[in-house]
Coordinates of C-alpha atoms in Angstrom, one line a residue:
M40 CA 14.3 -81.0 -58.2
G41 CA 10.9 -79.4 -57.4
T42 CA 10.0 -76.0 -58.7
Y43 CA 8.2 -73.0 -57.4
K44 CA 5.6 -71.4 -59.6
K45 CA 4.0 -68.0 -59.9
Y46 CA 0.2 -68.2 -59.6
V47 CA -2.0 -65.6 -61.2
L48 CA -5.3 -66.4 -59.7
P49 CA -8.7 -64.9 -60.7
A50 CA -10.6 -62.6 -58.2
L51 CA -13.5 -65.0 -57.3
G52 CA -16.5 -64.7 -55.1
V53 CA -17.8 -67.7 -53.3
L54 CA -16.1 -70.8 -54.8
Q55 CA -18.3 -72.6 -57.3
L56 CA -17.5 -75.7 -59.2
V57 CA -19.3 -75.8 -62.5
T58 CA -20.7 -79.2 -63.1
G59 CA -22.6 -78.6 -66.3
P60 CA -23.7 -75.9 -68.8
A61 CA -26.6 -74.7 -66.5
S62 CA -25.6 -75.8 -63.1
A63 CA -23.2 -74.7 -60.4
E64 CA -22.7 -75.9 -56.9
P65 CA -20.7 -74.4 -54.2
V66 CA -17.3 -76.2 -53.5
S67 CA -17.0 -77.8 -50.1
L68 CA -13.7 -77.3 -48.5
A69 CA -12.0 -78.6 -45.3
V70 CA -9.2 -76.8 -43.6
L71 CA -6.9 -78.7 -41.2
I72 CA -5.7 -76.5 -38.4
P73 CA -3.0 -77.6 -36.0
G74 CA -3.7 -77.2 -32.2
T75 CA -0.9 -74.8 -31.3
S76 CA 0.2 -71.8 -29.1
A77 CA -1.9 -68.6 -28.9
S78 CA 0.5 -66.6 -31.2
Y79 CA 0.3 -69.1 -33.9
S80 CA -3.4 -69.6 -33.4
E81 CA -4.0 -66.0 -34.3
V82 CA -2.2 -66.5 -37.6
F83 CA -4.2 -69.6 -38.4
S84 CA -7.4 -67.7 -37.5
E85 CA -6.6 -64.8 -39.9
I86 CA -5.8 -67.4 -42.7
V87 CA -9.1 -69.2 -42.0
K88 CA -11.0 -66.0 -42.3
G89 CA -9.6 -65.5 -45.8
I90 CA -10.6 -69.1 -46.7
E91 CA -14.1 -68.4 -45.4
R92 CA -14.5 -65.3 -47.6
R93 CA -14.0 -67.5 -50.6
A94 CA -15.7 -70.7 -49.4
G95 CA -18.8 -69.1 -48.0
G96 CA -20.7 -71.5 -45.8
R97 CA -19.1 -74.7 -47.3
L98 CA -16.1 -74.8 -45.0
T99 CA -15.3 -77.7 -42.5
R100 CA -12.8 -76.8 -39.8
V101 CA -10.8 -79.7 -38.4
T102 CA -8.5 -78.9 -35.4
L103 CA -5.8 -81.5 -35.4
K104 CA -4.9 -82.9 -32.0
H105 CA -1.9 -85.1 -31.2
N106 CA -4.2 -88.2 -31.1
T107 CA -6.1 -87.4 -34.2
E108 CA -6.5 -90.7 -36.1
L109 CA -6.3 -90.9 -39.8
Y110 CA -9.3 -93.1 -40.1
A111 CA -11.4 -90.6 -38.1
L112 CA -10.2 -87.8 -40.3
K113 CA -11.0 -89.6 -43.5
K114 CA -14.5 -90.5 -42.2
R115 CA -15.3 -86.9 -41.3
L116 CA -14.1 -85.5 -44.6
Q117 CA -16.3 -88.1 -46.3
E118 CA -19.4 -87.4 -44.2
Q119 CA -19.0 -83.6 -45.0
H120 CA -18.7 -84.3 -48.7
V121 CA -15.5 -82.5 -48.9
D122 CA -14.0 -81.6 -52.4
A123 CA -10.7 -80.4 -51.4
V124 CA -8.4 -80.0 -48.3
I125 CA -6.4 -76.9 -47.3
A126 CA -3.7 -78.0 -44.8
L127 CA -2.1 -75.4 -42.5
G128 CA 1.2 -75.8 -40.8
W129 CA 3.5 -78.8 -41.0
R130 CA 1.2 -80.9 -38.9
G131 CA -1.6 -80.1 -41.2
V132 CA 0.4 -80.9 -44.3
E133 CA 1.7 -84.3 -42.8
A134 CA -1.9 -85.3 -42.0
A135 CA -3.2 -84.3 -45.5
E136 CA -0.4 -86.2 -47.2
K137 CA -1.5 -89.4 -45.5
L138 CA -4.9 -89.1 -47.3
D139 CA -3.0 -90.8 -50.2
G140 CA -4.4 -88.6 -52.9
V141 CA -8.0 -89.2 -52.1
L142 CA -8.7 -85.4 -52.2
P143 CA -6.8 -82.5 -53.7
V144 CA -4.5 -81.0 -51.0
I145 CA -3.4 -77.3 -50.8
A146 CA -0.8 -76.6 -48.2
G147 CA 0.0 -73.3 -46.5
A148 CA 1.4 -71.7 -43.5
A149 CA 4.6 -73.8 -43.6
I150 CA 7.9 -73.6 -45.3
L151 CA 7.3 -76.0 -48.2
N152 CA 10.0 -77.7 -50.3
P153 CA 8.6 -78.8 -53.6
A154 CA 11.3 -81.5 -53.9
T155 CA 10.1 -83.3 -50.8
L156 CA 6.4 -82.7 -50.8
H157 CA 3.9 -85.5 -51.8
P158 CA 3.5 -85.2 -55.7
G159 CA -0.1 -84.3 -55.5
V160 CA 0.3 -81.4 -53.1
S161 CA 0.0 -77.7 -54.2
G162 CA 0.4 -74.8 -51.9
I163 CA 2.0 -71.5 -50.9
T164 CA 5.2 -71.6 -49.0
F165 CA 6.0 -69.3 -46.1
R166 CA 8.8 -67.7 -48.2
T167 CA 8.6 -64.3 -49.8
D168 CA 8.5 -64.1 -53.6
P169 CA 12.1 -62.9 -54.4
D170 CA 10.7 -60.3 -56.9
V171 CA 8.5 -58.9 -54.2
A172 CA 11.2 -59.0 -51.6
L173 CA 13.9 -57.2 -53.7
S174 CA 11.5 -54.7 -55.1
R175 CA 10.2 -53.8 -51.7
M176 CA 13.8 -53.5 -50.4
E177 CA 14.9 -51.4 -53.3
A178 CA 12.0 -49.0 -52.8
F179 CA 12.6 -48.6 -49.0
T180 CA 16.4 -48.6 -49.1
P181 CA 17.4 -47.3 -52.6
E182 CA 21.0 -46.8 -51.5
I183 CA 21.5 -50.6 -51.4
Q184 CA 23.4 -51.8 -54.4
R185 CA 24.5 -55.4 -53.3
V186 CA 22.5 -58.0 -51.4
H187 CA 23.9 -61.1 -49.7
R188 CA 22.2 -64.2 -48.7
V189 CA 23.1 -67.5 -47.2
F190 CA 20.8 -70.6 -47.8
F191 CA 20.7 -74.3 -47.8
E192 CA 20.7 -75.6 -51.3
G193 CA 18.3 -78.4 -50.5
S194 CA 15.4 -76.3 -49.5
Y195 CA 15.9 -72.8 -51.3
A196 CA 17.6 -73.6 -54.7
C197 CA 14.5 -72.8 -56.8
L198 CA 13.8 -69.5 -55.1
A199 CA 17.5 -68.7 -55.4
D200 CA 17.2 -68.8 -59.2
Q201 CA 14.2 -66.4 -59.0
G202 CA 16.2 -64.1 -56.9
R203 CA 19.0 -63.9 -59.3
Q204 CA 16.6 -63.1 -62.2
A205 CA 14.8 -60.4 -60.2
A206 CA 18.0 -58.6 -59.1
G207 CA 19.2 -57.5 -62.5
P208 CA 16.3 -55.4 -63.5
L209 CA 16.4 -53.6 -60.2
G210 CA 20.1 -52.8 -60.6
L211 CA 21.1 -54.9 -57.7
E212 CA 24.0 -57.3 -57.4
L213 CA 23.0 -60.5 -55.7
F214 CA 25.7 -62.5 -53.9
D215 CA 24.8 -66.1 -52.9
Y216 CA 26.6 -68.2 -50.2
P217 CA 25.0 -71.7 -50.5
V218 CA 25.6 -74.4 -47.9
G219 CA 25.4 -78.1 -48.8
V220 CA 24.2 -79.3 -45.4
P221 CA 21.6 -77.9 -43.1
A222 CA 23.8 -77.8 -40.1
M223 CA 24.2 -74.6 -38.0
S224 CA 28.0 -74.9 -38.2
A225 CA 27.9 -74.8 -41.9
R226 CA 25.7 -71.7 -42.0
M227 CA 27.8 -70.0 -39.3
Q228 CA 30.9 -70.7 -41.4
A229 CA 29.2 -69.2 -44.5
Y230 CA 28.1 -66.1 -42.6
R231 CA 31.6 -65.6 -41.2
G232 CA 32.9 -65.7 -44.8
L233 CA 30.3 -63.2 -45.8
L234 CA 31.0 -60.8 -42.9
A235 CA 34.8 -60.9 -43.6
K236 CA 34.1 -59.0 -46.8
K237 CA 34.2 -55.3 -46.7
L238 CA 30.6 -54.4 -46.4
D239 CA 29.4 -50.8 -46.3
Q240 CA 26.1 -48.8 -46.5
H241 CA 25.5 -50.0 -50.0
D242 CA 25.2 -53.7 -48.8
A243 CA 22.3 -55.6 -47.3
I244 CA 22.0 -59.0 -45.8
W245 CA 18.9 -60.9 -46.5
L246 CA 17.9 -63.6 -44.1
C247 CA 15.9 -65.8 -46.5
D248 CA 16.6 -69.3 -45.2
D249 CA 14.9 -71.3 -42.5
V250 CA 17.9 -71.5 -40.3
F251 CA 16.4 -69.4 -37.5
D252 CA 15.0 -72.1 -35.3
A253 CA 16.0 -72.5 -31.6
Q254 CA 19.6 -73.3 -32.3
G255 CA 19.8 -70.6 -35.0
E256 CA 19.3 -67.8 -32.3
V257 CA 23.1 -67.9 -32.0
I258 CA 23.5 -66.9 -35.7
L259 CA 20.8 -64.2 -35.4
D260 CA 22.4 -62.7 -32.3
F261 CA 25.8 -62.7 -34.1
L262 CA 24.3 -61.0 -37.2
L263 CA 22.4 -58.4 -35.2
E264 CA 25.5 -57.5 -33.3
F265 CA 27.5 -57.1 -36.5
A266 CA 24.8 -55.2 -38.4
W267 CA 24.3 -52.7 -35.5
K268 CA 28.0 -52.1 -35.0
N269 CA 28.8 -51.6 -38.7
K270 CA 25.5 -49.9 -39.7
I271 CA 24.6 -52.6 -42.2
V272 CA 21.1 -53.2 -43.5
L273 CA 19.7 -56.5 -42.3
F274 CA 16.3 -57.7 -43.4
S275 CA 14.4 -60.9 -42.9
E276 CA 11.7 -63.4 -44.0
N277 CA 10.5 -63.9 -40.4
P278 CA 8.3 -61.1 -39.0
A279 CA 9.5 -61.8 -35.4
H280 CA 12.9 -60.7 -36.4
A281 CA 11.8 -57.1 -36.7
K282 CA 11.2 -56.9 -33.0
R283 CA 14.7 -58.5 -32.5
G284 CA 16.5 -55.7 -34.4
V285 CA 16.6 -56.2 -38.2
L286 CA 15.7 -53.1 -40.1
F287 CA 12.6 -54.7 -41.6
A288 CA 10.9 -58.0 -42.1
F289 CA 8.2 -59.2 -44.4
L290 CA 4.8 -59.4 -42.8
P291 CA 2.3 -61.7 -44.7
D292 CA -1.2 -60.6 -45.2
Y293 CA -2.6 -63.8 -43.6
A294 CA -6.2 -63.2 -44.7
R295 CA -5.2 -62.7 -48.3
L296 CA -3.1 -65.9 -48.0
G297 CA -6.3 -67.7 -47.0
E298 CA -8.1 -66.4 -50.1
R299 CA -5.3 -67.5 -52.4
L300 CA -5.2 -71.0 -50.8
A301 CA -8.9 -71.2 -51.4
D302 CA -8.6 -70.0 -55.0
M303 CA -5.8 -72.7 -55.6
A304 CA -8.3 -75.3 -54.3
L305 CA -10.8 -74.2 -56.9
E306 CA -8.1 -74.2 -59.7
R307 CA -7.2 -77.7 -58.8
L308 CA -10.9 -78.8 -59.0
L309 CA -11.4 -77.1 -62.3
Q310 CA -8.1 -78.4 -63.8
P311 CA -7.5 -81.7 -62.2
D312 CA -4.8 -82.7 -64.8
K313 CA -2.7 -79.6 -64.2
R314 CA 0.5 -80.3 -62.5
P315 CA 0.6 -79.3 -58.8
A316 CA 3.0 -76.6 -57.9
V317 CA 4.2 -74.4 -54.9
A318 CA 4.1 -70.7 -55.0
P319 CA 5.8 -68.2 -52.8
L320 CA 4.2 -65.4 -50.8
S321 CA 3.5 -62.2 -52.8
D322 CA 1.1 -60.3 -50.4
V323 CA 3.5 -58.8 -47.8
S324 CA 4.1 -55.6 -45.9
L325 CA 7.2 -54.3 -44.4
L326 CA 7.4 -54.5 -40.6
I327 CA 10.0 -51.8 -39.7
N328 CA 12.0 -51.5 -36.6
V329 CA 12.0 -47.8 -35.9
R330 CA 14.9 -47.8 -33.6
T331 CA 17.1 -49.6 -36.1
A332 CA 16.0 -47.2 -38.8
E333 CA 17.0 -44.2 -36.7
H334 CA 20.4 -45.8 -35.9
L335 CA 20.9 -46.2 -39.7
G336 CA 19.8 -42.6 -40.3
I337 CA 16.7 -43.6 -42.1
S338 CA 13.7 -41.4 -42.0
V339 CA 10.8 -44.0 -42.0
V340 CA 8.1 -41.4 -42.6
R341 CA 9.8 -39.7 -45.5
R342 CA 10.6 -43.0 -47.2
S343 CA 7.1 -44.2 -46.8
R344 CA 5.5 -41.5 -48.7
H345 CA 4.5 -43.9 -51.5
G346 CA 2.9 -46.4 -49.1
H347 CA 0.5 -46.6 -46.3
L348 CA 2.2 -46.4 -42.8
S349 CA 0.5 -48.1 -39.8
I350 CA 1.7 -48.1 -36.1
M351 CA 2.0 -51.5 -34.4
P352 CA 3.3 -52.6 -31.0
D353 CA 6.4 -54.1 -32.7
G354 CA 7.1 -51.2 -35.0
L355 CA 5.7 -49.6 -38.1
V356 CA 4.0 -51.4 -41.1
L357 CA 4.5 -50.1 -44.6
D358 CA 1.9 -51.5 -47.0

């Protein structure tokens, strides 16, 4: 089974690869960017800005089209003398994995499962670090004592362990409802079992799994209706869920994510024998649904006195 690792990366300027005692040359990076919709394009653009801050002028952008050929991709990377590849989104990751280990690959902007990734791929998964998630939740909603989560064992087991370790020091009880198959019916059954318990204002439901695709909208609607009716805190890994009605969701700092991906590329080049690993997101803000907060009797401004509060079209952001 794969593992998630915590990365502590140095604060670096322009990436440099030291090749000898008195010489240093800038690292040449390539970033693979899937051609996608406007909303996702903005996310990728912010991530690339962060990568650029670390890479300086030595960054090759490759926009992947549906007909992008592997041979043409390899040729372009070779012509640009690329040292490492940063792959964004699942299309980027799949294309980079086909390079067969020719170059170090750092993956990001996708939900990554260490157990199924190519052995040579490092990266940052689109899942929030459980330590960060629970500490941010505890600071914003200190009345919560119990947190419940449903997840597919095949893709979340490693972070599930981290969550259990993080809950105790915060004085939280963490209740897990793992499902053995990624089917919507199995998840719905698990959620029905969870909601059958006597939940109150001291309980919160953490939407941490990747169930909420198109078919998962049924589950999301079901949970939102229950949480509103029973005044239960519902929070999510997906920023889009804040607009839908969860109390808050975790909003990644996409530019900072780009910086961390570039730093990981440098680390791979400086330590080529180090075992690749996948890290969770740690640089996140809370995207708060004001209407839901008011319904729950939560004063957002009063509770945000220890953080910076910004107004956005979809709600408030607490840094």
